[in-house]
């Protein structure tokens, strides 16, 4: 079994569905007639981004989405107002707003003797002003506060003046904004003091620790894992039942075949409502080519996951009907997220975020059987595009250096991306692509039903552009893949 690919080269200046620019899209790729899972794994390791699910901890906004789903399933509770916070909509500001709102509601009439003078003064000042100032006014003061919260930088106090009301200057007597991390620590410290004002906290301070620290959480206070949040038990009389089914993307599979019509109808509804496609642009042929007819060859090795490797549809069945489908590829080292379509009538459940969290949990489940399968790939990360930037909210995650093809933590990449759309993330100036094409004559070519090295093939060719295209292909796929895959030339 071998991969057979056809290199298409560079295509530029056509419509981009993300930024809606008529000529904003460019691609340099190939058509796969067939593809082994290992070749596909090696190819996506030369161009995408990945999340590390084994260390993943859901953020505050992620937990909010999971709780929203549980409330809907348990009691049929539908959130009020607009709740369409799909992945492309950043929820960072909401998380910060929540922290400021909570700190303003705290009862600060507790024992402040053990707090340092500056913290005491700050809290007392906030208490006096909490009724005069709305939490969102603090948020609007400086955009960089929200950006730094997700940057992974250590927490330091940030002096930010509040936005003055129309017609008035800045009120410098008000306390400066503080990072949400600081506020959470403050809230925890106050809670400990209320529970045991003279016990644990004072004993901890007596050991020489500053008052901003607090004892490690007791076992019962450990945060819930992603699995705990997703699979929390529902009451016997729950309003709804949600079932997630993994189905091979193959018409030879009876379950996939029987659900195809319903899945296709959902796809059309999604494309028309969310992407404003015309119905005649969403035919069965287009749907099948786009999301069903995968060139990926299914494999079921004995040391692989029970479901095997290949392309799958992860179907979300609510009360007997499909409301969402996540298209994924399961590969030797990762689960790769390909596409998601869902019923717009259930946008209030934030199915984009929910499905991503389910796929991360699924990756962790597969890892228990197949230890090397430990990453979750979400495709390209485009820092300047809000519809693609949301992927940075799933951490810890890495971006691939476009020159040396080594993985770099996203926190180290963001400052460079703020300054330039194109960046080399690897800071070692001597580093090079270890799998770069060094012997192009060993590249395998499939020509006239015969397989031959490129060194033999090129002697039969007279077109100078042919060599340029083949060498470009070799530089993109790397030496390993160029020797394994068959490059079709007609």
Coordinates of C-alpha atoms in Angstrom, one line a residue:
X1 CA 0.0 0.0 0.0
X2 CA 1.5 3.3 -1.1
X3 CA 0.3 7.0 -1.2
X4 CA -0.2 8.3 -4.7
X5 CA -0.3 12.1 -5.0
X6 CA -0.6 14.7 -7.8
X7 CA 1.2 18.0 -7.1
X8 CA -1.0 21.0 -8.1
X9 CA 1.5 23.8 -7.3
X10 CA 0.6 27.3 -6.3
X11 CA -2.8 28.8 -6.8
X12 CA -3.4 32.4 -5.7
X13 CA -6.0 35.1 -6.0
X14 CA -9.3 33.4 -5.3
X15 CA -12.1 33.8 -2.8
X16 CA -11.4 33.2 0.9
X17 CA -14.4 32.0 3.0
X18 CA -12.8 33.3 6.2
X19 CA -11.9 36.9 5.5
X20 CA -14.5 37.1 2.6
X21 CA -11.8 38.6 0.3
X22 CA -12.4 38.0 -3.4
X23 CA -8.7 37.4 -4.1
X24 CA -7.4 36.8 -0.6
X25 CA -6.8 33.1 -0.8
X26 CA -3.6 31.3 -1.9
X27 CA -2.8 27.6 -1.7
X28 CA 0.1 25.4 -2.6
X29 CA -0.9 21.7 -2.4
X30 CA -1.6 18.4 -4.0
X31 CA -4.4 16.0 -4.8
X32 CA -4.2 12.6 -3.0
X33 CA -5.5 9.7 -5.0
X34 CA -4.6 7.5 -2.0
X35 CA -2.8 8.2 1.3
X36 CA -1.4 6.0 4.1
X37 CA -2.1 7.2 7.6
X38 CA 1.7 7.4 8.3
X39 CA 2.4 9.6 5.3
X40 CA -0.5 11.9 6.2
X41 CA 0.8 12.1 9.8
X42 CA 4.3 13.1 8.5
X43 CA 2.7 15.6 6.1
X44 CA 0.6 17.5 8.7
X45 CA 3.7 17.6 10.9
X46 CA 5.1 19.9 8.3
X47 CA 2.5 22.6 8.4
X48 CA -0.2 22.7 11.1
X49 CA -0.7 23.3 14.8
X50 CA -1.4 20.9 17.6
X51 CA -2.9 20.9 21.1
X52 CA -1.4 18.7 23.9
X53 CA -4.6 17.0 25.3
X54 CA -2.8 15.1 28.0
X55 CA -1.9 18.4 29.8
X56 CA -5.1 20.2 28.7
X57 CA -7.1 22.0 31.3
X58 CA -10.5 23.5 30.3
X59 CA -10.6 27.3 30.7
X60 CA -13.4 29.1 32.5
X61 CA -15.3 29.7 29.2
X62 CA -14.9 26.0 28.3
X63 CA -16.4 24.9 31.6
X64 CA -19.2 27.3 31.0
X65 CA -20.1 25.6 27.7
X66 CA -20.0 22.1 29.2
X67 CA -22.2 23.2 32.1
X68 CA -24.6 24.8 29.6
X69 CA -24.9 21.4 27.8
X70 CA -25.5 19.5 31.1
X71 CA -28.2 21.9 32.1
X72 CA -29.9 21.5 28.8
X73 CA -29.7 17.8 28.9
X74 CA -30.8 17.5 32.5
X75 CA -33.6 20.1 32.7
X76 CA -34.1 21.3 29.1
X77 CA -32.7 24.7 30.2
X78 CA -32.1 27.1 27.2
X79 CA -29.8 30.1 27.9
X80 CA -31.5 33.4 27.6
X81 CA -30.2 35.9 25.0
X82 CA -27.6 35.4 22.3
X83 CA -25.3 32.5 23.3
X84 CA -23.8 31.7 19.9
X85 CA -20.2 31.8 21.2
X86 CA -18.8 29.4 18.6
X87 CA -15.0 28.9 18.4
X88 CA -14.4 31.9 16.2
X89 CA -15.9 34.2 18.9
X90 CA -13.3 35.0 21.6
X91 CA -14.6 34.5 25.1
X92 CA -11.6 36.1 26.8
X93 CA -13.4 39.3 27.5
X94 CA -16.4 37.5 29.0
X95 CA -14.0 35.6 31.4
X96 CA -12.3 38.8 32.5
X97 CA -15.7 40.6 33.0
X98 CA -16.8 37.7 35.2
X99 CA -13.8 38.1 37.4
X100 CA -14.2 41.8 37.9
X101 CA -18.0 41.4 38.6
X102 CA -17.3 38.7 41.2
X103 CA -14.6 40.7 43.0
X104 CA -16.9 43.7 43.2
X105 CA -19.6 41.5 44.8
X106 CA -17.3 40.1 47.5
X107 CA -18.1 40.9 51.1
X108 CA -14.8 42.6 52.1
X109 CA -15.9 43.1 55.7
X110 CA -13.5 40.3 56.8
X111 CA -10.4 40.4 58.9
X112 CA -7.9 42.5 56.9
X113 CA -5.2 42.5 59.6
X114 CA -3.1 39.8 58.0
X115 CA -3.1 41.5 54.6
X116 CA -0.3 43.8 53.6
X117 CA -1.1 47.5 53.7
X118 CA -1.2 48.0 50.0
X119 CA -3.6 45.1 49.4
X120 CA -5.8 46.3 52.3
X121 CA -6.0 49.8 50.9
X122 CA -6.8 48.5 47.4
X123 CA -9.6 46.3 48.6
X124 CA -11.1 49.0 50.8
X125 CA -11.0 51.4 47.9
X126 CA -12.7 48.9 45.6
X127 CA -15.4 48.3 48.1
X128 CA -16.2 52.0 48.2
X129 CA -16.3 52.3 44.5
X130 CA -18.0 49.1 43.5
X131 CA -21.5 50.7 43.5
X132 CA -20.3 53.6 41.4
X133 CA -18.5 51.8 38.7
X134 CA -19.7 49.0 36.4
X135 CA -17.3 46.1 35.9
X136 CA -17.3 46.5 32.1
X137 CA -15.9 50.0 32.4
X138 CA -12.8 48.5 33.9
X139 CA -12.5 46.1 30.9
X140 CA -12.7 48.8 28.3
X141 CA -9.7 50.7 29.6
X142 CA -6.9 48.8 27.9
X143 CA -7.1 46.0 25.3
X144 CA -3.7 44.6 26.3
X145 CA -5.0 43.4 29.6
X146 CA -7.2 40.8 27.9
X147 CA -4.3 39.9 25.5
X148 CA -1.9 39.3 28.4
X149 CA -4.3 37.0 30.2
X150 CA -3.9 34.4 27.5
X151 CA -0.2 35.0 26.8
X152 CA 1.2 32.7 29.5
X153 CA 3.2 35.5 31.0
X154 CA 3.7 35.7 34.8
X155 CA 1.2 37.8 36.7
X156 CA 2.3 41.3 37.6
X157 CA 0.2 44.3 38.6
X158 CA -0.8 46.4 35.6
X159 CA -1.4 50.1 36.1
X160 CA -4.4 51.0 33.8
X161 CA -6.7 54.0 34.3
X162 CA -10.4 53.5 33.8
X163 CA -12.1 55.0 30.8
X164 CA -13.7 58.3 31.8
X165 CA -17.4 58.9 31.3
X166 CA -18.3 61.2 28.5
X167 CA -17.4 64.8 29.3
X168 CA -15.2 63.9 32.2
X169 CA -11.5 63.3 32.6
X170 CA -9.8 60.2 34.0
X171 CA -10.5 59.6 37.7
X172 CA -7.0 58.8 39.0
X173 CA -8.3 58.3 42.5
X174 CA -9.9 55.0 41.5
X175 CA -7.9 51.8 41.9
X176 CA -6.0 50.5 38.8
X177 CA -7.2 47.5 36.9
X178 CA -5.7 44.2 38.0
X179 CA -5.2 40.9 36.2
X180 CA -7.9 38.3 36.6
X181 CA -5.2 35.9 38.0
X182 CA -4.5 38.3 40.8
X183 CA -8.2 38.8 41.6
X184 CA -8.7 35.0 41.7
X185 CA -5.8 34.7 44.2
X186 CA -7.3 37.5 46.2
X187 CA -10.7 35.9 46.3
X188 CA -9.2 32.6 47.4
X189 CA -7.2 34.3 50.2
X190 CA -10.3 36.0 51.5
X191 CA -12.3 32.8 51.4
X192 CA -9.6 31.0 53.4
X193 CA -9.5 33.8 56.0
X194 CA -13.3 33.7 56.4
X195 CA -13.2 29.9 56.9
X196 CA -10.2 29.9 59.3
X197 CA -9.0 33.5 60.1
X198 CA -6.3 32.4 62.6
X199 CA -5.4 29.0 61.4
X200 CA -4.0 27.8 58.1
X201 CA -3.3 31.2 56.6
X202 CA -1.3 32.5 59.6
X203 CA 0.6 29.3 59.9
X204 CA 1.4 29.5 56.2
X205 CA 2.7 33.0 56.6
X206 CA 4.7 32.0 59.6
X207 CA 6.8 29.9 57.4
X208 CA 8.1 33.0 55.6
X209 CA 5.7 32.9 52.7
X210 CA 4.2 36.2 51.5
X211 CA 0.6 36.8 52.4
X212 CA -0.5 36.4 48.7
X213 CA 0.2 32.7 48.8
X214 CA -2.2 30.1 50.1
X215 CA -2.0 26.4 51.1
X216 CA -2.3 23.7 48.5
X217 CA -5.9 22.7 47.8
X218 CA -7.2 19.7 49.7
X219 CA -8.0 16.6 47.6
X220 CA -11.7 17.4 47.6
X221 CA -11.0 20.8 46.2
X222 CA -9.1 19.6 43.2
X223 CA -10.5 21.0 39.9
X224 CA -12.7 18.6 37.9
X225 CA -11.1 17.0 34.9
X226 CA -12.4 17.4 31.4
X227 CA -13.9 14.0 31.6
X228 CA -15.6 14.8 34.9
X229 CA -17.2 17.8 33.3
X230 CA -18.3 16.1 30.1
X231 CA -19.6 12.8 31.6
X232 CA -21.2 14.2 34.8
X233 CA -24.2 11.9 35.7
X234 CA -27.7 13.1 34.7
X235 CA -30.9 12.4 36.6
X236 CA -33.0 9.5 35.5
X237 CA -35.8 11.8 34.3
X238 CA -33.4 14.0 32.2
X239 CA -35.1 16.1 29.6
X240 CA -32.8 15.0 26.8
X241 CA -30.4 12.3 25.8
X242 CA -27.2 12.9 23.9
X243 CA -25.2 10.1 22.3
X244 CA -21.9 10.5 20.4
X245 CA -21.3 7.8 17.8
X246 CA -18.0 7.2 15.9
X247 CA -18.7 6.0 12.4
X248 CA -16.1 5.2 9.6
X249 CA -16.5 7.6 6.7
X250 CA -17.2 4.8 4.2
X251 CA -20.2 3.8 2.3
X252 CA -19.3 0.2 3.0
X253 CA -20.1 0.8 6.7
X254 CA -23.9 0.1 7.3
X255 CA -24.2 2.7 10.0
X256 CA -22.7 5.4 7.9
X257 CA -24.8 4.5 4.9
X258 CA -28.1 4.4 6.9
X259 CA -27.4 7.9 8.4
X260 CA -26.1 9.5 5.2
X261 CA -29.4 11.1 4.2
X262 CA -29.9 12.8 7.6
X263 CA -26.3 13.8 7.8
X264 CA -26.4 15.3 4.3
X265 CA -29.6 17.3 5.1
X266 CA -27.9 18.7 8.2
X267 CA -24.8 19.7 6.2
X268 CA -27.0 21.7 3.7
X269 CA -28.9 23.4 6.5
X270 CA -25.6 24.4 8.1
X271 CA -23.9 25.6 4.9
X272 CA -26.9 27.8 3.9
X273 CA -27.5 29.3 7.3
X274 CA -23.9 29.8 8.6
X275 CA -21.8 30.2 5.4
X276 CA -24.6 31.7 3.2
X277 CA -24.0 29.1 0.5
X278 CA -26.7 28.6 -2.2
X279 CA -28.6 25.3 -1.9
X280 CA -27.5 24.2 -5.4
X281 CA -23.9 24.6 -4.2
X282 CA -24.5 22.0 -1.5
X283 CA -25.4 18.9 -3.6
X284 CA -24.7 15.3 -2.6
X285 CA -21.8 15.1 -5.0
X286 CA -20.1 18.1 -3.4
X287 CA -20.8 16.8 0.1
X288 CA -19.5 13.4 -0.7
X289 CA -16.3 14.7 -2.3
X290 CA -15.7 17.2 0.5
X291 CA -16.4 15.1 3.6
X292 CA -17.1 11.5 2.8
X293 CA -14.8 10.2 0.1
X294 CA -11.5 10.2 1.9
X295 CA -8.3 9.1 0.2
X296 CA -7.0 8.0 3.6
X297 CA -6.5 4.2 3.6
X298 CA -8.1 2.6 6.8
X299 CA -5.7 0.5 8.9
X300 CA -6.3 -1.6 12.0
X301 CA -2.9 -2.6 13.3
X302 CA -2.8 -4.7 16.5
X303 CA -1.1 -2.0 18.5
X304 CA -3.5 0.7 17.3
X305 CA -6.8 1.9 18.7
X306 CA -9.8 -0.4 18.7
X307 CA -11.5 1.7 16.0
X308 CA -8.4 1.7 13.8
X309 CA -6.9 4.5 11.8
X310 CA -8.6 6.4 9.0
X311 CA -11.4 9.0 8.4
X312 CA -14.4 9.1 10.7
X313 CA -17.6 11.0 11.3
X314 CA -18.3 11.7 15.0
X315 CA -22.1 12.1 15.1
X316 CA -23.9 13.8 17.9
X317 CA -27.4 12.3 18.3
X318 CA -29.9 14.3 20.4
X319 CA -33.1 12.4 21.2
X320 CA -32.8 10.3 18.1
X321 CA -31.7 12.9 15.5
X322 CA -28.3 14.1 14.4
X323 CA -27.6 17.7 15.5
X324 CA -23.9 17.9 14.7
X325 CA -21.2 16.0 12.9
X326 CA -17.4 16.3 13.5
X327 CA -15.3 15.0 10.7
X328 CA -12.0 13.7 12.0
X329 CA -9.0 11.7 11.0
X330 CA -7.4 9.2 13.5
X331 CA -3.7 8.9 12.8
X332 CA -0.7 7.2 14.5
X333 CA 0.1 10.2 16.7
X334 CA -3.0 12.3 16.7
X335 CA -6.7 13.0 16.1
X336 CA -6.9 15.6 13.4
X337 CA -10.1 17.8 13.3
X338 CA -11.2 18.3 9.7
X339 CA -14.6 19.9 9.8
X340 CA -17.7 20.5 11.9
X341 CA -21.3 21.1 10.7
X342 CA -24.3 21.4 13.1
X343 CA -27.9 22.3 13.3
X344 CA -28.1 26.2 13.6
X345 CA -31.3 25.7 15.7
X346 CA -28.9 24.5 18.5
X347 CA -26.4 27.3 18.2
X348 CA -27.2 28.2 21.8
X349 CA -25.3 25.1 22.9
X350 CA -22.0 26.4 21.4
X351 CA -21.6 23.1 19.5
X352 CA -18.3 24.3 18.0
X353 CA -16.6 24.6 21.4
X354 CA -18.4 21.6 22.8
X355 CA -17.3 19.3 19.9
X356 CA -13.7 20.4 20.2
X357 CA -13.7 19.6 23.9
X358 CA -15.3 16.2 23.2
X359 CA -12.6 15.5 20.6
X360 CA -9.8 16.4 23.0
X361 CA -11.4 14.0 25.6
X362 CA -11.6 11.4 22.8
X363 CA -7.9 11.8 22.0
X364 CA -7.1 11.2 25.7
X365 CA -9.3 8.1 25.6
X366 CA -7.4 6.7 22.6
X367 CA -4.1 7.5 24.3
X368 CA -4.9 5.0 27.0
X369 CA -4.7 2.2 24.5
X370 CA -2.2 3.7 22.0
X371 CA 0.4 5.6 24.0
X372 CA 1.9 7.4 21.0
X373 CA -1.5 8.9 20.0
X374 CA -1.3 11.9 22.2
X375 CA -2.0 15.1 20.2
X376 CA -5.1 16.9 18.8
X377 CA -4.6 18.8 15.6
X378 CA -7.0 21.7 14.8
X379 CA -5.5 22.7 11.4
X380 CA -4.0 26.1 10.5
X381 CA -3.7 28.9 13.0
X382 CA -4.1 32.4 11.4
X383 CA -3.3 35.0 14.0
X384 CA -4.9 37.9 12.1
X385 CA -8.2 36.0 11.4
X386 CA -10.7 35.9 14.2
X387 CA -12.3 32.8 12.7
X388 CA -9.0 30.9 13.0
X389 CA -7.5 32.6 16.0
X390 CA -9.8 30.9 18.4
X391 CA -7.6 27.8 18.2
X392 CA -5.1 29.5 20.5
X393 CA -7.6 29.2 23.4
X394 CA -7.0 25.5 23.6
X395 CA -3.8 25.1 25.6
X396 CA -1.1 23.9 26.0
X397 CA -0.6 24.0 22.3
X398 CA 2.2 24.4 19.8
X399 CA 2.8 26.1 16.4
X400 CA 5.1 24.6 13.8
X401 CA 8.1 26.7 12.8
X402 CA 7.6 27.2 9.0
X403 CA 11.4 27.0 8.3
X404 CA 12.8 24.3 10.7
X405 CA 9.5 22.3 11.3
X406 CA 10.0 22.0 15.0
X407 CA 7.1 22.6 17.5
X408 CA 7.2 25.8 19.5
X409 CA 4.8 26.6 22.4
X410 CA 2.3 29.1 21.2
X411 CA 3.1 31.5 24.1
X412 CA 6.6 32.0 22.6
X413 CA 5.1 32.6 19.1
X414 CA 2.5 35.2 19.9
X415 CA 4.8 38.3 20.4
X416 CA 6.4 37.7 17.0
X417 CA 3.0 37.3 15.3
X418 CA 1.8 40.6 16.7
X419 CA 4.6 42.3 14.8
X420 CA 4.7 40.3 11.6
X421 CA 2.3 38.0 9.7
X422 CA 5.2 35.7 8.8
X423 CA 7.7 34.5 11.5
X424 CA 10.4 32.0 12.0
X425 CA 9.5 30.6 15.5
X426 CA 12.7 28.7 16.1
X427 CA 15.1 31.1 17.8
X428 CA 18.2 29.1 17.0
X429 CA 19.7 30.8 13.9
X430 CA 21.8 27.7 13.1
X431 CA 18.8 25.3 13.1
X432 CA 17.6 23.9 9.8
X433 CA 14.9 21.5 8.6
X434 CA 16.3 18.1 9.5
X435 CA 14.1 16.4 7.0
X436 CA 14.8 18.8 4.1
X437 CA 15.1 17.3 0.6
X438 CA 18.8 16.6 0.1
X439 CA 18.6 13.9 -2.5
X440 CA 15.8 14.8 -5.0
X441 CA 16.9 12.1 -7.4
X442 CA 15.6 9.5 -4.9
X443 CA 12.1 10.9 -5.0
X444 CA 9.6 8.3 -6.3
X445 CA 7.7 9.1 -9.5
X446 CA 4.6 7.2 -10.9
X447 CA 4.7 7.6 -14.7
X448 CA 3.0 5.6 -17.4
X449 CA 2.0 2.9 -14.9
X450 CA 5.7 2.5 -13.8
X451 CA 7.4 3.5 -10.6
X452 CA 10.9 5.0 -11.0
X453 CA 13.3 7.4 -9.1
X454 CA 13.2 11.0 -10.2
X455 CA 16.8 10.7 -11.3
X456 CA 15.6 8.3 -14.1
X457 CA 12.4 10.2 -14.9
X458 CA 14.0 13.5 -15.4
X459 CA 16.2 12.2 -18.2
X460 CA 13.1 11.6 -20.2
X461 CA 11.8 15.2 -19.8
X462 CA 12.6 18.2 -21.8
X463 CA 10.3 20.8 -20.2
X464 CA 12.4 23.0 -17.8
X465 CA 9.3 23.9 -15.7
X466 CA 8.9 20.2 -14.8
X467 CA 12.0 20.1 -12.7
X468 CA 11.0 23.3 -10.9
X469 CA 7.7 21.8 -9.9
X470 CA 9.1 18.5 -8.7
X471 CA 11.8 20.2 -6.6
X472 CA 9.2 22.5 -5.1
X473 CA 7.1 19.4 -4.2
X474 CA 10.2 17.7 -2.6
X475 CA 11.0 20.7 -0.5
X476 CA 7.5 20.8 0.9
X477 CA 7.0 17.1 1.7
X478 CA 10.5 16.5 3.0
X479 CA 12.9 13.7 2.1
X480 CA 11.1 10.9 4.0
X481 CA 7.8 11.4 2.3
X482 CA 9.3 12.0 -1.1
X483 CA 10.9 8.6 -1.0
X484 CA 7.7 6.8 0.2
X485 CA 5.0 8.5 -1.7
X486 CA 4.5 8.2 -5.4
X487 CA 4.3 11.5 -7.3
X488 CA 2.0 11.0 -10.2
X489 CA 3.2 12.7 -13.5
X490 CA 1.4 12.5 -16.8

